[in-house]
Short mmCIF file of C-alpha atoms and ligand atoms in Angstrom, two decimals:
data_model
loop_
_atom_site.label_atom_id
_atom_site.label_comp_id
_atom_site.label_asym_id
_atom_site.label_seq_id
_atom_site.Cartn_x
_atom_site.Cartn_y
_atom_site.Cartn_z
CA MET A 1 0.00 0.00 0.00
CA ALA A 2 1.11 3.60 -0.70
CA ALA A 3 3.14 5.50 1.88
CA ASP A 4 1.72 8.03 4.34
CA ARG A 5 1.13 11.47 2.88
CA HIS A 6 1.71 13.03 6.27
CA THR A 7 1.84 12.45 9.99
CA TYR A 8 -0.47 14.14 12.49
CA ARG A 9 0.52 16.16 15.54
CA ILE A 10 -2.31 16.38 18.03
CA THR A 11 -2.30 18.33 21.27
CA GLY A 12 -5.00 16.91 23.49
CA GLY A 13 -7.19 18.20 26.25
CA VAL A 14 -9.39 20.48 24.13
CA PRO A 15 -13.17 19.86 24.29
CA LEU A 16 -14.45 19.57 20.72
CA HIS A 17 -17.35 21.84 19.79
CA GLY A 18 -19.03 22.42 16.44
CA THR A 19 -20.58 20.81 13.43
CA VAL A 20 -19.32 18.26 10.93
CA GLU A 21 -20.99 16.81 7.88
CA ALA A 22 -21.16 13.00 7.72
CA SER A 23 -19.56 11.54 4.60
CA GLY A 24 -21.00 8.74 2.51
CA ALA A 25 -20.22 5.27 3.84
CA LYS A 26 -17.04 3.68 2.50
CA ASN A 27 -18.52 0.24 3.06
CA ALA A 28 -21.58 1.05 0.96
CA VAL A 29 -20.17 3.16 -1.84
CA THR A 30 -17.34 0.81 -2.76
CA LYS A 31 -19.85 -2.01 -3.30
CA GLU A 32 -22.22 0.30 -5.15
CA LEU A 33 -19.42 1.19 -7.55
CA VAL A 34 -18.97 -2.54 -8.21
CA ALA A 35 -22.74 -2.87 -8.77
CA THR A 36 -22.53 -0.40 -11.65
CA LEU A 37 -20.66 -3.13 -13.58
CA LEU A 38 -23.97 -5.00 -13.78
CA THR A 39 -25.30 -2.62 -16.44
CA GLY A 40 -24.00 -1.17 -19.69
CA GLU A 41 -25.86 2.05 -18.94
CA PRO A 42 -24.41 5.08 -17.11
CA CYS A 43 -24.83 5.34 -13.34
CA VAL A 44 -24.48 8.39 -11.10
CA LEU A 45 -23.59 8.12 -7.44
CA HIS A 46 -23.99 11.02 -5.03
CA GLY A 47 -22.51 11.37 -1.56
CA VAL A 48 -19.29 9.65 -2.60
CA PRO A 49 -16.55 10.28 -0.02
CA ARG A 50 -13.17 11.45 -1.37
CA ILE A 51 -11.10 8.75 0.31
CA LEU A 52 -8.23 6.56 -0.84
CA GLU A 53 -10.46 3.48 -0.91
CA VAL A 54 -12.79 5.11 -3.46
CA ASP A 55 -9.79 6.10 -5.62
CA LEU A 56 -8.62 2.49 -5.52
CA VAL A 57 -12.00 1.13 -6.62
CA LEU A 58 -12.34 3.70 -9.40
CA GLY A 59 -8.84 2.70 -10.57
CA MET A 60 -9.93 -0.93 -10.68
CA LEU A 61 -13.08 -0.10 -12.62
CA THR A 62 -11.10 1.97 -15.12
CA GLU A 63 -8.91 -1.09 -15.83
CA LEU A 64 -12.07 -3.06 -16.59
CA GLY A 65 -13.31 -0.50 -19.12
CA THR A 66 -15.36 1.88 -16.97
CA GLN A 67 -15.44 5.54 -17.92
CA VAL A 68 -15.27 7.62 -14.77
CA SER A 69 -16.06 11.31 -14.48
CA TRP A 70 -16.60 13.47 -11.42
CA LEU A 71 -19.67 15.67 -11.84
CA GLY A 72 -19.21 17.43 -8.50
CA GLU A 73 -17.12 17.15 -5.34
CA HIS A 74 -19.10 14.08 -4.19
CA THR A 75 -20.87 12.99 -7.36
CA VAL A 76 -19.36 10.52 -9.77
CA ARG A 77 -20.64 9.16 -13.10
CA VAL A 78 -19.48 5.67 -13.97
CA HIS A 79 -20.29 3.99 -17.24
CA THR A 80 -19.14 0.60 -18.45
CA PRO A 81 -20.56 0.16 -21.95
CA GLU A 82 -18.25 -2.82 -22.39
CA VAL A 83 -16.15 -4.78 -19.93
CA THR A 84 -12.80 -4.72 -21.75
CA SER A 85 -10.82 -6.91 -19.34
CA THR A 86 -11.72 -9.87 -17.18
CA SER A 87 -8.90 -9.40 -14.71
CA LEU A 88 -7.17 -6.70 -12.73
CA SER A 89 -3.46 -5.95 -12.86
CA SER A 90 -1.25 -7.25 -10.09
CA MET A 91 -1.10 -3.82 -8.44
CA TYR A 92 -4.57 -4.60 -7.08
CA SER A 93 -3.52 -7.89 -5.53
CA GLY A 94 -4.13 -7.95 -1.82
CA VAL A 95 -5.02 -4.25 -1.53
CA ASN A 96 -8.59 -4.60 -0.35
CA ARG A 97 -11.69 -6.80 -0.39
CA ILE A 98 -13.38 -5.25 -3.41
CA PRO A 99 -12.06 -7.36 -6.34
CA ILE A 100 -13.71 -10.53 -4.98
CA LEU A 101 -17.06 -8.73 -5.14
CA MET A 102 -16.58 -8.23 -8.87
CA MET A 103 -16.90 -11.96 -9.59
CA GLY A 104 -20.67 -11.95 -10.12
CA PRO A 105 -20.82 -8.85 -12.36
CA LEU A 106 -17.83 -10.01 -14.43
CA LEU A 107 -19.30 -13.50 -14.85
CA HIS A 108 -22.53 -11.93 -16.11
CA ARG A 109 -20.75 -9.58 -18.48
CA ARG A 110 -17.92 -11.84 -19.69
CA GLY A 111 -18.48 -15.40 -18.45
CA GLU A 112 -15.12 -15.58 -16.68
CA THR A 113 -12.74 -13.66 -14.47
CA VAL A 114 -9.52 -13.98 -12.54
CA VAL A 115 -9.66 -12.02 -9.30
CA PRO A 116 -6.83 -11.40 -6.85
CA LEU A 117 -7.31 -12.77 -3.34
CA PRO A 118 -8.27 -10.05 -0.89
CA GLY A 119 -6.23 -7.94 1.43
CA GLY A 120 -7.51 -5.33 3.79
CA CYS A 121 -6.85 -4.60 7.41
CA THR A 122 -4.93 -7.14 9.51
CA ILE A 123 -7.63 -7.85 12.04
CA GLY A 124 -8.08 -11.59 11.61
CA LYS A 125 -7.73 -14.31 8.99
CA ARG A 126 -10.71 -13.14 6.93
CA PRO A 127 -11.19 -16.18 4.65
CA ILE A 128 -13.51 -16.08 1.61
CA ASP A 129 -14.82 -19.64 1.81
CA PHE A 130 -18.48 -18.54 2.12
CA HIS A 131 -18.15 -16.40 -1.00
CA LEU A 132 -16.66 -19.20 -3.09
CA ARG A 133 -18.98 -21.92 -1.80
CA GLY A 134 -22.02 -19.77 -2.58
CA LEU A 135 -20.86 -18.97 -6.09
CA ALA A 136 -20.08 -22.64 -6.69
CA GLN A 137 -23.64 -23.48 -5.62
CA MET A 138 -24.81 -21.00 -8.23
CA GLY A 139 -22.92 -22.92 -10.90
CA ALA A 140 -19.56 -21.10 -11.02
CA ASP A 141 -16.50 -23.17 -11.83
CA ILE A 142 -13.73 -22.10 -9.47
CA VAL A 143 -10.03 -22.84 -9.88
CA ASP A 144 -7.51 -21.73 -7.24
CA ARG A 145 -4.33 -20.12 -8.49
CA PRO A 146 -1.45 -18.70 -6.47
CA GLY A 147 -2.78 -15.42 -5.10
CA SER A 148 -5.95 -15.43 -7.18
CA VAL A 149 -8.99 -17.46 -8.23
CA LYS A 150 -10.23 -18.10 -11.74
CA VAL A 151 -14.00 -18.29 -11.95
CA SER A 152 -16.14 -19.09 -14.95
CA ALA A 153 -19.80 -19.77 -15.67
CA ASP A 154 -21.98 -19.81 -18.78
CA ARG A 155 -24.80 -18.35 -16.70
CA LEU A 156 -25.14 -18.34 -12.95
CA THR A 157 -28.31 -20.01 -11.70
CA GLY A 158 -30.31 -19.38 -8.55
CA ALA A 159 -29.61 -21.55 -5.50
CA HIS A 160 -30.36 -21.69 -1.79
CA VAL A 161 -27.19 -20.55 -0.04
CA HIS A 162 -27.08 -20.73 3.73
CA LEU A 163 -24.25 -18.67 5.20
CA PRO A 164 -22.57 -20.25 8.26
CA PHE A 165 -22.22 -16.69 9.65
CA PRO A 166 -23.94 -13.48 8.46
CA SER A 167 -20.91 -12.24 6.53
CA VAL A 168 -21.24 -8.76 5.05
CA GLY A 169 -18.94 -9.45 2.11
CA ALA A 170 -20.38 -12.88 1.26
CA THR A 171 -23.93 -11.48 1.37
CA GLU A 172 -22.93 -8.66 -0.99
CA ASN A 173 -21.07 -11.03 -3.28
CA LEU A 174 -24.04 -13.36 -3.60
CA LEU A 175 -26.47 -10.47 -4.07
CA LEU A 176 -24.36 -9.08 -6.91
CA ALA A 177 -24.25 -12.55 -8.45
CA ALA A 178 -27.95 -13.34 -7.91
CA VAL A 179 -29.59 -10.24 -9.40
CA LEU A 180 -28.84 -11.34 -12.98
CA ALA A 181 -28.81 -15.11 -12.37
CA LYS A 182 -31.36 -17.44 -13.91
CA GLY A 183 -34.08 -18.20 -11.36
CA THR A 184 -34.39 -17.50 -7.67
CA THR A 185 -31.58 -17.28 -5.14
CA VAL A 186 -32.28 -17.51 -1.43
CA ILE A 187 -29.51 -16.31 0.90
CA SER A 188 -30.30 -17.39 4.44
CA ASN A 189 -28.49 -16.18 7.56
CA ALA A 190 -27.55 -13.15 5.47
CA ALA A 191 -26.06 -9.92 6.81
CA VAL A 192 -28.54 -7.03 6.82
CA GLU A 193 -26.31 -4.07 7.68
CA PRO A 194 -27.67 -0.65 6.59
CA GLU A 195 -24.93 -0.52 3.95
CA ILE A 196 -26.29 -3.77 2.48
CA VAL A 197 -29.82 -2.41 2.54
CA ASP A 198 -28.49 0.67 0.73
CA LEU A 199 -26.98 -1.59 -1.94
CA VAL A 200 -30.32 -3.39 -2.23
CA LEU A 201 -32.08 -0.04 -2.70
CA MET A 202 -29.71 0.86 -5.50
CA LEU A 203 -30.09 -2.55 -7.16
CA GLN A 204 -33.88 -2.30 -6.90
CA LYS A 205 -33.77 1.06 -8.72
CA MET A 206 -31.69 -0.69 -11.40
CA GLY A 207 -34.52 -3.20 -11.89
CA ALA A 208 -33.52 -6.01 -9.50
CA LEU A 209 -36.11 -8.03 -7.58
CA ILE A 210 -34.97 -8.53 -3.99
CA THR A 211 -36.92 -9.12 -0.80
CA ILE A 212 -35.52 -8.85 2.73
CA ASP A 213 -37.29 -10.97 5.32
CA THR A 214 -37.15 -10.35 9.04
CA ASP A 215 -35.26 -13.62 9.63
CA ARG A 216 -32.09 -12.59 7.72
CA THR A 217 -33.31 -14.19 4.50
CA LEU A 218 -32.76 -12.39 1.22
CA THR A 219 -34.67 -13.68 -1.79
CA VAL A 220 -33.56 -12.56 -5.21
CA SER A 221 -35.54 -13.29 -8.38
CA GLY A 222 -33.02 -12.99 -11.20
CA VAL A 223 -33.83 -10.63 -14.07
CA ASP A 224 -32.33 -10.52 -17.57
CA GLU A 225 -31.09 -6.99 -17.50
CA LEU A 226 -30.43 -4.08 -15.19
CA ARG A 227 -30.53 -0.41 -16.10
CA GLY A 228 -28.56 2.70 -15.14
CA VAL A 229 -29.29 4.39 -11.84
CA GLU A 230 -28.84 7.58 -9.86
CA HIS A 231 -28.30 6.86 -6.19
CA HIS A 232 -27.31 8.73 -3.03
CA THR A 233 -25.06 6.68 -0.77
CA VAL A 234 -26.06 6.25 2.87
CA ALA A 235 -24.14 8.24 5.51
CA ASP A 236 -21.19 6.59 7.23
CA ARG A 237 -22.35 5.39 10.65
CA ILE A 238 -18.77 4.47 11.58
CA GLU A 239 -17.56 8.03 11.01
CA ILE A 240 -20.63 9.38 12.84
CA ALA A 241 -20.00 7.19 15.88
CA SER A 242 -16.33 8.20 15.82
CA PHE A 243 -17.22 11.88 16.13
CA ALA A 244 -19.85 11.06 18.75
CA ALA A 245 -17.21 9.30 20.84
CA ALA A 246 -14.88 12.27 20.34
CA ALA A 247 -17.53 14.70 21.61
CA VAL A 248 -18.19 12.64 24.72
CA ALA A 249 -14.54 11.73 25.40
CA THR A 250 -13.39 15.38 25.25
CA ASP A 251 -16.49 16.64 27.09
CA GLY A 252 -17.52 18.77 24.13
CA ARG A 253 -20.55 18.89 21.88
CA ILE A 254 -20.55 17.91 18.21
CA GLU A 255 -23.42 18.00 15.76
CA VAL A 256 -23.03 15.50 12.93
CA ARG A 257 -25.19 16.50 10.01
CA GLY A 258 -26.61 13.55 8.15
CA ALA A 259 -26.46 11.27 11.23
CA ARG A 260 -29.47 8.96 11.41
CA GLN A 261 -30.73 7.61 14.69
CA ASP A 262 -32.18 4.46 13.10
CA HIS A 263 -28.69 3.37 12.00
CA LEU A 264 -27.17 3.98 15.42
CA ILE A 265 -29.67 2.48 17.86
CA THR A 266 -27.26 0.08 19.55
CA PHE A 267 -24.43 2.59 19.58
CA LEU A 268 -26.64 5.25 21.20
CA ASN A 269 -27.69 2.83 23.94
CA VAL A 270 -24.07 2.06 24.80
CA LEU A 271 -23.11 5.74 24.61
CA ARG A 272 -25.89 6.54 27.07
CA HIS A 273 -24.79 3.74 29.42
CA VAL A 274 -21.33 5.34 29.50
CA GLY A 275 -22.71 8.82 30.18
CA GLY A 276 -23.06 10.30 26.68
CA GLU A 277 -26.28 11.70 25.23
CA PHE A 278 -27.68 12.85 21.91
CA ASN A 279 -30.30 15.27 20.61
CA GLU A 280 -31.94 15.23 17.27
CA THR A 281 -31.21 18.45 15.34
CA GLU A 282 -32.70 19.80 12.15
CA HIS A 283 -29.94 18.22 10.08
CA GLY A 284 -28.74 15.27 12.12
CA LEU A 285 -27.76 14.42 15.68
CA GLU A 286 -25.64 16.20 18.27
CA PHE A 287 -23.60 14.33 20.83
CA PHE A 288 -22.37 15.40 24.27
CA ARG A 289 -21.58 14.19 27.78
CA ALA A 290 -24.57 14.19 30.14
CA ARG A 291 -22.90 13.00 33.37
CA PRO A 292 -19.57 11.67 34.66
CA LEU A 293 -18.56 8.65 32.58
CA THR A 294 -19.07 5.18 34.04
CA ALA A 295 -17.88 1.75 32.93
CA THR A 296 -20.11 -0.47 30.81
CA ASP A 297 -19.91 -3.78 28.99
CA VAL A 298 -20.01 -4.01 25.22
CA GLU A 299 -20.21 -6.97 22.89
CA THR A 300 -19.72 -6.50 19.16
CA GLY A 301 -22.07 -8.34 16.82
CA VAL A 302 -23.68 -8.39 13.42
CA HIS A 303 -26.33 -5.76 12.70
CA PRO A 304 -28.44 -4.75 14.58
CA GLY A 305 -25.74 -5.39 17.17
CA PHE A 306 -22.83 -3.16 18.15
CA MET A 307 -20.55 -2.84 15.11
CA THR A 308 -17.03 -4.16 15.33
CA ASP A 309 -15.96 -0.89 13.69
CA TRP A 310 -17.37 1.13 16.61
CA GLN A 311 -15.29 -0.89 19.04
CA GLN A 312 -12.04 1.14 18.83
CA PRO A 313 -13.37 4.65 19.60
CA MET A 314 -15.62 3.12 22.28
CA THR A 315 -12.66 1.34 23.90
CA VAL A 316 -10.74 4.63 24.05
CA LEU A 317 -13.80 6.38 25.51
CA LEU A 318 -14.07 3.66 28.17
CA THR A 319 -10.51 4.41 29.34
CA GLN A 320 -12.03 7.66 30.65
CA ALA A 321 -14.95 5.99 32.47
CA THR A 322 -14.95 5.09 36.15
CA GLY A 323 -14.86 1.35 36.84
CA THR A 324 -14.05 -1.75 34.82
CA SER A 325 -15.60 -2.21 31.40
CA VAL A 326 -15.53 -5.34 29.27
CA VAL A 327 -15.43 -5.19 25.50
CA HIS A 328 -16.01 -8.58 23.88
CA GLU A 329 -15.13 -8.63 20.18
CA THR A 330 -17.08 -11.43 18.47
CA ILE A 331 -16.66 -10.56 14.78
CA TYR A 332 -12.89 -10.64 14.31
CA GLU A 333 -10.46 -12.75 16.27
CA ASP A 334 -7.60 -10.23 16.19
CA ARG A 335 -9.06 -6.75 16.47
CA PHE A 336 -7.39 -5.59 19.68
CA GLY A 337 -3.81 -5.42 18.41
CA TYR A 338 -3.97 -1.65 18.72
CA ALA A 339 -4.61 -1.77 22.48
CA GLN A 340 -0.98 -2.54 23.31
CA GLN A 341 0.26 0.93 22.26
CA LEU A 342 -2.56 2.55 24.25
CA SER A 343 -1.46 0.70 27.38
CA ASP A 344 2.32 0.74 26.91
CA SER A 345 2.77 4.26 25.57
CA MET A 346 -0.21 6.20 26.85
CA GLY A 347 -0.91 4.53 30.18
CA ALA A 348 -4.40 3.16 29.43
CA GLY A 349 -5.56 0.38 31.74
CA ILE A 350 -6.42 -2.22 29.11
CA GLU A 351 -5.89 -5.92 29.70
CA LEU A 352 -6.57 -8.45 26.95
CA THR A 353 -7.75 -12.00 27.45
CA THR A 354 -8.55 -14.98 25.25
CA ARG A 355 -11.68 -15.66 27.32
CA CYS A 356 -15.21 -14.74 26.24
CA LEU A 357 -16.31 -12.35 28.95
CA GLY A 358 -19.49 -11.34 27.13
CA ALA A 359 -23.00 -12.67 27.56
CA ALA A 360 -22.33 -15.75 25.43
CA ALA A 361 -19.37 -17.75 24.20
CA CYS A 362 -18.49 -16.63 20.69
CA ARG A 363 -16.78 -18.30 17.72
CA TRP A 364 -13.37 -17.51 19.26
CA HIS A 365 -14.15 -19.40 22.49
CA ASN A 366 -11.35 -21.75 23.61
CA ARG A 367 -9.13 -20.65 20.76
CA ASP A 368 -6.03 -18.71 21.44
CA TYR A 369 -7.29 -15.27 20.37
CA GLN A 370 -7.10 -12.21 22.59
CA HIS A 371 -10.53 -10.96 21.70
CA THR A 372 -11.81 -9.55 25.00
CA ALA A 373 -10.57 -6.35 26.64
CA LYS A 374 -10.94 -5.41 30.31
CA ILE A 375 -10.62 -1.66 30.60
CA THR A 376 -10.12 -0.05 33.98
CA GLY A 377 -10.58 3.67 34.24
CA PRO A 378 -10.42 6.49 34.40
CA THR A 379 -6.78 6.79 33.40
CA PRO A 380 -5.23 10.06 32.33
CA LEU A 381 -3.66 9.35 28.94
CA LYS A 382 -0.11 10.52 28.23
CA ALA A 383 0.87 11.94 24.86
CA ALA A 384 2.86 9.47 22.75
CA ASP A 385 4.22 8.67 19.31
CA LEU A 386 1.79 6.19 17.79
CA VAL A 387 1.84 4.08 14.64
CA ILE A 388 -1.59 3.21 13.23
CA PRO A 389 -1.91 -0.52 12.50
CA ASP A 390 -5.31 -0.50 10.74
CA LEU A 391 -8.09 1.84 9.67
CA ARG A 392 -10.45 1.72 12.64
CA ALA A 393 -7.64 1.58 15.19
CA GLY A 394 -6.52 4.77 13.46
CA PHE A 395 -9.44 6.81 14.72
CA GLY A 396 -9.02 5.17 18.13
CA TYR A 397 -5.47 6.58 18.27
CA VAL A 398 -6.60 10.00 17.09
CA LEU A 399 -9.21 10.01 19.82
CA ALA A 400 -6.69 8.91 22.44
CA ALA A 401 -4.41 11.76 21.37
CA LEU A 402 -7.31 14.23 21.57
CA VAL A 403 -7.92 13.15 25.16
CA ALA A 404 -4.26 12.93 26.20
CA ASP A 405 -2.28 15.51 28.02
CA GLY A 406 0.42 16.92 25.71
CA THR A 407 1.30 16.53 22.05
CA SER A 408 1.19 13.15 20.31
CA THR A 409 2.42 12.29 16.85
CA ILE A 410 0.60 9.74 14.74
CA SER A 411 2.00 7.94 11.71
CA GLY A 412 0.41 5.24 9.56
CA THR A 413 -2.21 7.87 8.66
CA ARG A 414 -2.64 6.25 5.23
CA TYR A 415 -4.75 3.59 6.94
CA LEU A 416 -7.05 6.16 8.51
CA GLU A 417 -7.37 8.16 5.31
CA ARG A 418 -8.45 5.07 3.41
CA GLY A 419 -11.77 5.30 5.16
CA TYR A 420 -12.21 8.74 6.73
CA GLU A 421 -12.76 11.74 4.48
CA GLU A 422 -10.76 14.85 5.39
CA PRO A 423 -10.30 13.82 9.04
CA VAL A 424 -7.90 16.67 9.76
CA ALA A 425 -10.21 19.35 8.30
CA LYS A 426 -13.22 17.93 10.12
CA LEU A 427 -11.41 17.72 13.44
CA THR A 428 -10.03 21.22 12.99
CA ALA A 429 -13.58 22.46 12.32
CA VAL A 430 -14.63 21.28 15.78
CA GLY A 431 -11.64 22.89 17.45
CA ALA A 432 -9.11 20.07 17.63
CA ASN A 433 -5.49 21.09 17.89
CA ILE A 434 -4.25 18.96 14.98
CA THR A 435 -1.66 19.74 12.33
CA THR A 436 -0.05 17.67 9.61
CA GLN A 437 3.59 17.33 8.63
CA PRO A 438 4.89 15.73 5.45
CA ALA A 439 5.75 12.08 6.18
N1 EPU B 501 -15.91 -14.94 7.29
C1 EPU B 501 -15.55 -16.25 7.01
N2 EPU B 501 -15.64 -16.67 5.71
C2 EPU B 501 -16.05 -15.87 4.70
C3 EPU B 501 -16.43 -14.55 4.99
C4 EPU B 501 -16.35 -14.10 6.31
O1 EPU B 501 -15.17 -16.99 7.91
O2 EPU B 501 -16.09 -16.32 3.54
C5 EPU B 501 -15.83 -14.45 8.67
C6 EPU B 501 -14.73 -13.38 8.83
O3 EPU B 501 -13.45 -13.96 8.99
C7 EPU B 501 -15.21 -12.62 10.05
C8 EPU B 501 -16.73 -12.67 9.89
O4 EPU B 501 -17.01 -13.75 9.01
O5 EPU B 501 -14.83 -13.32 11.21
C9 EPU B 501 -17.36 -11.42 9.40
O6 EPU B 501 -16.74 -10.99 8.21
P1 EPU B 501 -17.51 -10.20 7.08
O7 EPU B 501 -17.48 -11.01 5.82
O8 EPU B 501 -18.82 -9.77 7.60
O9 EPU B 501 -16.60 -8.91 6.89
P2 EPU B 501 -16.14 -8.24 5.56
O10 EPU B 501 -17.22 -8.20 4.56
O11 EPU B 501 -14.83 -8.79 5.16
C10 EPU B 501 -16.94 -5.83 6.16
C11 EPU B 501 -16.31 -4.48 6.27
C12 EPU B 501 -15.49 -4.40 7.55
C13 EPU B 501 -16.41 -4.65 8.73
C14 EPU B 501 -17.11 -6.01 8.56
C15 EPU B 501 -18.10 -6.32 9.64
C16 EPU B 501 -15.95 -3.84 4.00
C17 EPU B 501 -15.00 -3.62 2.88
N3 EPU B 501 -15.44 -4.28 5.13
O12 EPU B 501 -15.86 -6.76 6.10
O13 EPU B 501 -15.01 -3.07 7.63
O14 EPU B 501 -15.67 -4.62 9.92
O15 EPU B 501 -17.77 -6.06 7.29
O16 EPU B 501 -19.11 -5.39 9.65
O17 EPU B 501 -17.15 -3.62 3.88
C18 EPU B 501 -13.44 -1.37 7.89
O18 EPU B 501 -14.22 -0.64 7.25
O19 EPU B 501 -12.43 -0.94 8.49
C19 EPU B 501 -13.70 -2.80 7.96
C20 EPU B 501 -12.80 -3.70 8.33
#
């Protein structure tokens, strides 16, 4: 992955006050860009965040024959009259999890594809067995190659695919394959995150027939053709929760325009348990501290549970709460790697354990993964030099630096900027003492 553009210097201890605009969700828009490959007609997406991950996906699409033009700061027109290549160049090997989602669209357009195996953040093993098994059930012929898979199919056909776990990526992959398949596809135990629902809304506007049942079942009746679409991407509930945690952790008040309560229900409950509060405003939600912070227990889970991507800012917030909190990570086996620097360099009271200390034993029970954190607070955090290990940990470190006494430097900012749009400008707008220096 590319080098950092700059490092951040953050002087903490300043309560953050003001308004920020929520960006479009990285984890919706990148899939929606892939969905545009399903039609030869032009598509226009609004609310597209200007982040490195979007640049990467647009680069991939361009290699496949997509014409890309920006119509405004956050509006992009993508048009793939013909798919001119069935594979991506090696520069896209291992960079993120998007190429594997192109399998369905490329099979429909060209009957075969070679896609690089995914990369992404180092937060667990992240296999793609559900994706491949589902596509095989739909009639795809899959051949493993070193670092890639070759997939071919005359025409994908509907199947009943039961996911062993409600995987976001596998659900999206199968949706993108099923919309133009022959017959009906049923995906049971599917993920139903708001970003997936947003993809479904876009596909429905394109002409797809998809139903979402209350029991995590998606039923897709394949159609012969999809048309162009104009779609506004859903706001990023990870970014929104990050700024909410920053408001509460610094004892400030931040309005996030575009924040939607219905996408944050579980987060808002936990925030309130800790001592945070929110008000609905004309344009979104504002977040603030309502009382002294107290410890609480959190367990990450699939939607509508507490997102694994909310875990890092919440963990940092809990270092400022009185008492012992437990954060049980049940989605990824290795998503607490970042905690070590918080404890060793900043003085946070975080202890990791391989035990499941949540309400129920999770998939990582009795396996040697440190997936539960015991956080004892409040601890004053000391300024430190931090190196970001992955995207979501990145905002956790920024938040820790905003709370800490003194000036911290943060490198590895390329990870953060993959997923957060203009974090420095947005934090500056709410009064953070943050500057950048060339890396
Ligand atoms: N899993 C399998 N086999 C599979 C697929 C998934 O075992 O074939 C397991 C994973 O190893 C993991 C669990 O299922 O333990 C859930 O993984 P999921 O497939 O839901 O995650 P993903 O699609 O790879 C997306 C987001 C992540 C986010 C998760 C969970 C994108 C590009 N990534 O990953 O976002 O944490 O869903 O909501 O949408 C991020 O934005 O920083 C990020 C990591």
